[in-house]
PDB file of C-alpha atoms in Angstrom:
ATOM      1  CA  UNK A 209      10.098  -3.549  -8.879  1.00 40.00           C
ATOM      2  CA  UNK A 210      11.416  -2.565  -5.447  1.00 42.00           C
ATOM      3  CA  UNK A 211       9.360  -3.568  -2.455  1.00 42.00           C
ATOM      4  CA  UNK A 212      10.152  -2.068   0.912  1.00 41.00           C
ATOM      5  CA  UNK A 213       7.912  -2.591   3.915  1.00 43.00           C
ATOM      6  CA  UNK A 214       8.591   0.584   5.774  1.00 43.00           C
ATOM      7  CA  UNK A 215       7.317   2.423   8.805  1.00 39.00           C
ATOM      8  CA  UNK A 216       4.708  -0.111   9.901  1.00 41.00           C
ATOM      9  CA  UNK A 217       2.805   1.105  12.934  1.00 46.00           C
ATOM     10  CA  UNK A 218       4.080  -0.269  16.215  1.00 45.00           C
ATOM     11  CA  UNK A 219       2.029  -3.337  17.095  1.00 45.00           C
ATOM     12  CA  UNK A 220       1.218  -4.869  20.446  1.00 52.00           C
ATOM     13  CA  UNK A 221       0.942  -8.324  18.840  1.00 52.00           C
ATOM     14  CA  UNK A 222       3.093  -9.889  16.100  1.00 51.00           C
ATOM     15  CA  UNK A 223       1.990  -8.661  12.687  1.00 53.00           C
ATOM     16  CA  UNK A 224       2.215 -10.655   9.451  1.00 55.00           C
ATOM     17  CA  UNK A 225       2.515  -8.706   6.218  1.00 56.00           C
ATOM     18  CA  UNK A 226       1.699 -10.530   2.977  1.00 58.00           C
ATOM     19  CA  UNK A 227       2.025  -9.266  -0.568  1.00 67.00           C
ATOM     20  CA  UNK A 228       2.644 -10.785  -3.981  1.00 70.00           C
ATOM     21  CA  UNK A 229       3.786  -9.603  -7.402  1.00 68.00           C
ATOM     22  CA  UNK A 230       4.002 -11.111 -10.865  1.00 75.00           C
ATOM     23  CA  UNK A 231       6.305  -9.889 -13.618  1.00 70.00           C
ATOM     24  CA  UNK A 232       6.259 -11.420 -17.101  1.00 72.00           C
ATOM     25  CA  UNK A 233       9.177 -11.771 -19.529  1.00 67.00           C
ATOM     26  CA  UNK A 234       9.364 -13.150 -23.081  1.00 73.00           C
ATOM     27  CA  UNK A 235       9.293 -16.844 -22.190  1.00 74.00           C
ATOM     28  CA  UNK A 236       8.313 -16.993 -18.532  1.00 71.00           C
ATOM     29  CA  UNK A 237       6.910 -15.122 -15.588  1.00 71.00           C
ATOM     30  CA  UNK A 238       8.273 -14.529 -12.129  1.00 70.00           C
ATOM     31  CA  UNK A 239       5.926 -14.691  -9.179  1.00 72.00           C
ATOM     32  CA  UNK A 240       7.214 -13.217  -5.954  1.00 68.00           C
ATOM     33  CA  UNK A 241       5.576 -13.578  -2.608  1.00 69.00           C
ATOM     34  CA  UNK A 242       6.541 -11.612   0.433  1.00 64.00           C
ATOM     35  CA  UNK A 243       5.665 -12.330   4.009  1.00 66.00           C
ATOM     36  CA  UNK A 244       7.194 -11.048   7.164  1.00 65.00           C
ATOM     37  CA  UNK A 245       6.465 -11.563  10.817  1.00 65.00           C
ATOM     38  CA  UNK A 246       7.170  -8.169  12.300  1.00 63.00           C
ATOM     39  CA  UNK A 247       6.769  -8.993  15.936  1.00 62.00           C
ATOM     40  CA  UNK A 248       6.365  -5.794  17.900  1.00 62.00           C
ATOM     41  CA  UNK A 249       8.937  -3.803  15.926  1.00 63.00           C
ATOM     42  CA  UNK A 250       8.016  -0.368  14.672  1.00 67.00           C
ATOM     43  CA  UNK A 251       9.438  -0.875  11.193  1.00 68.00           C
ATOM     44  CA  UNK A 252      10.669  -3.595   8.879  1.00 71.00           C
ATOM     45  CA  UNK A 253      14.335  -3.666   7.927  1.00 81.00           C
ATOM     46  CA  UNK A 254      14.127  -6.058   4.977  1.00 82.00           C
ATOM     47  CA  UNK A 255      14.138  -5.106   1.288  1.00 84.00           C
ATOM     48  CA  UNK A 256      13.346  -7.195  -1.770  1.00 82.00           C
ATOM     49  CA  UNK A 257      13.672  -6.641  -5.510  1.00 84.00           C
ATOM     50  CA  UNK A 258      12.439  -8.651  -8.466  1.00 78.00           C
ATOM     51  CA  UNK A 259      12.630  -7.986 -12.182  1.00 78.00           C
ATOM     52  CA  UNK A 260      12.214  -9.954 -15.402  1.00 74.00           C
ATOM     53  CA  UNK A 261      13.925  -8.535 -18.470  1.00 72.00           C
ATOM     54  CA  UNK A 262      13.496 -10.636 -21.601  1.00 70.00           C
ATOM     55  CA  UNK A 263      14.892 -14.052 -20.716  1.00 73.00           C
ATOM     56  CA  UNK A 264      16.585 -12.951 -17.486  1.00 76.00           C
ATOM     57  CA  UNK A 265      15.199 -12.742 -14.002  1.00 78.00           C
ATOM     58  CA  UNK A 266      16.781 -11.212 -10.935  1.00 83.00           C
ATOM     59  CA  UNK A 267      15.422 -11.579  -7.417  1.00 83.00           C
ATOM     60  CA  UNK A 268      17.226 -10.114  -4.401  1.00 88.00           C
ATOM     61  CA  UNK A 269      16.351 -10.376  -0.721  1.00 87.00           C
ATOM     62  CA  UNK A 270      18.286  -8.322   1.814  1.00 89.00           C
ATOM     63  CA  UNK A 271      17.529  -8.957   5.466  1.00 86.00           C
ATOM     64  CA  UNK A 272      18.470  -5.883   7.482  1.00 87.00           C
ATOM     65  CA  UNK A 273      19.985  -6.842  10.812  1.00 84.00           C
ATOM     66  CA  UNK A 274      17.424  -5.705  13.360  1.00 68.00           C
ATOM     67  CA  UNK A 275      19.832  -5.731  16.269  1.00 66.00           C
ATOM     68  CA  UNK A 276      22.067  -3.180  14.566  1.00 69.00           C
ATOM     69  CA  UNK A 277      21.486   0.487  13.836  1.00 75.00           C
ATOM     70  CA  UNK A 278      20.711   1.190  10.216  1.00 85.00           C
ATOM     71  CA  UNK A 279      19.568  -2.297   9.183  1.00 87.00           C
ATOM     72  CA  UNK A 280      16.793  -0.770   7.082  1.00 87.00           C
ATOM     73  CA  UNK A 281      19.139   1.571   5.212  1.00 91.00           C
ATOM     74  CA  UNK A 282      21.739  -1.194   4.884  1.00 93.00           C
ATOM     75  CA  UNK A 283      19.268  -3.549   3.168  1.00 92.00           C
ATOM     76  CA  UNK A 284      17.986  -0.797   0.859  1.00 92.00           C
ATOM     77  CA  UNK A 285      21.534   0.210  -0.077  1.00 95.00           C
ATOM     78  CA  UNK A 286      22.584  -3.357  -0.886  1.00 95.00           C
ATOM     79  CA  UNK A 287      19.479  -4.014  -3.018  1.00 94.00           C
ATOM     80  CA  UNK A 288      19.949  -0.795  -4.952  1.00 95.00           C
ATOM     81  CA  UNK A 289      23.630  -1.404  -5.703  1.00 96.00           C
ATOM     82  CA  UNK A 290      23.174  -5.013  -6.810  1.00 95.00           C
ATOM     83  CA  UNK A 291      20.110  -4.333  -8.980  1.00 93.00           C
ATOM     84  CA  UNK A 292      21.593  -1.258 -10.674  1.00 94.00           C
ATOM     85  CA  UNK A 293      24.944  -2.915 -11.370  1.00 95.00           C
ATOM     86  CA  UNK A 294      23.356  -6.122 -12.632  1.00 92.00           C
ATOM     87  CA  UNK A 295      21.338  -4.293 -15.273  1.00 88.00           C
ATOM     88  CA  UNK A 296      24.119  -1.830 -16.092  1.00 92.00           C
ATOM     89  CA  UNK A 297      26.777  -4.526 -16.599  1.00 89.00           C
ATOM     90  CA  UNK A 298      24.583  -7.437 -17.807  1.00 85.00           C
ATOM     91  CA  UNK A 299      27.034 -10.161 -16.751  1.00 86.00           C
ATOM     92  CA  UNK A 300      26.983 -13.111 -19.156  1.00 84.00           C
ATOM     93  CA  UNK A 301      30.198 -15.029 -18.662  1.00 87.00           C
ATOM     94  CA  UNK A 302      31.630 -14.807 -15.144  1.00 91.00           C
ATOM     95  CA  UNK A 303      28.413 -14.469 -13.153  1.00 90.00           C
ATOM     96  CA  UNK A 304      29.929 -15.850  -9.900  1.00 92.00           C
ATOM     97  CA  UNK A 305      32.772 -13.330 -10.279  1.00 94.00           C
ATOM     98  CA  UNK A 306      30.250 -10.541 -10.791  1.00 94.00           C
ATOM     99  CA  UNK A 307      28.453 -11.466  -7.561  1.00 93.00           C
ATOM    100  CA  UNK A 308      31.747 -11.706  -5.633  1.00 94.00           C
ATOM    101  CA  UNK A 309      32.690  -8.187  -6.768  1.00 95.00           C
ATOM    102  CA  UNK A 310      29.216  -6.918  -5.906  1.00 95.00           C
ATOM    103  CA  UNK A 311      29.448  -8.418  -2.412  1.00 94.00           C
ATOM    104  CA  UNK A 312      32.646  -6.450  -1.843  1.00 95.00           C
ATOM    105  CA  UNK A 313      31.041  -3.266  -3.212  1.00 96.00           C
ATOM    106  CA  UNK A 314      27.843  -3.679  -1.151  1.00 95.00           C
ATOM    107  CA  UNK A 315      29.845  -4.401   2.000  1.00 94.00           C
ATOM    108  CA  UNK A 316      31.907  -1.229   1.549  1.00 95.00           C
ATOM    109  CA  UNK A 317      28.798   0.891   0.917  1.00 96.00           C
ATOM    110  CA  UNK A 318      26.976  -0.491   3.965  1.00 94.00           C
ATOM    111  CA  UNK A 319      30.088  -0.126   6.123  1.00 93.00           C
ATOM    112  CA  UNK A 320      30.384   3.545   5.093  1.00 94.00           C
ATOM    113  CA  UNK A 321      26.765   4.508   5.857  1.00 94.00           C
ATOM    114  CA  UNK A 322      26.435   7.437   8.253  1.00 92.00           C
ATOM    115  CA  UNK A 323      23.636   9.050  10.226  1.00 87.00           C
ATOM    116  CA  UNK A 324      22.628  12.693   9.784  1.00 88.00           C
ATOM    117  CA  UNK A 325      25.471  13.812  12.064  1.00 93.00           C
ATOM    118  CA  UNK A 326      28.204  11.963  10.149  1.00 92.00           C
ATOM    119  CA  UNK A 327      28.509   9.136  12.675  1.00 91.00           C
ATOM    120  CA  UNK A 328      28.849   5.573  11.362  1.00 90.00           C
ATOM    121  CA  UNK A 329      25.530   3.688  11.395  1.00 89.00           C
ATOM    122  CA  UNK A 330      27.221   0.334  11.990  1.00 87.00           C
ATOM    123  CA  UNK A 331      24.339  -1.300  10.119  1.00 85.00           C
ATOM    124  CA  UNK A 332      24.289  -4.692   8.512  1.00 89.00           C
ATOM    125  CA  UNK A 333      22.322  -6.843   6.105  1.00 88.00           C
ATOM    126  CA  UNK A 334      22.364 -10.292   4.604  1.00 86.00           C
ATOM    127  CA  UNK A 335      21.920 -10.704   0.852  1.00 81.00           C
ATOM    128  CA  UNK A 336      20.235 -13.531  -1.048  1.00 70.00           C
ATOM    129  CA  UNK A 337      20.104 -13.566  -4.801  1.00 54.00           C
TER     130      UNK A 337
END
């Protein structure tokens, strides 16, 4: 499940967006809640992902850096890379090592993002897993 709050109408007053999701695995369920105070921004630059697969759960929060160009694309890119690689590689032994390697990979991908004219976006995001 990928949740992206995107293209919210520009508000004169701070806007709070609330949503929640529940995903069930074999032995447990994962409940995710999402809230965001948008302020007067036109769009939200954060992305979240949550998935339960059997006895595993993965939750990712990427906070696009609003003061930088491309924060929205940066957060989406980081979420996509981490989620896809986690389920493709299914790390069982060196999980901290897996996340270190992913951090390097996500950083490179975000650093290399370009706009439609080929100029660097200079975007940024934080990642919580």
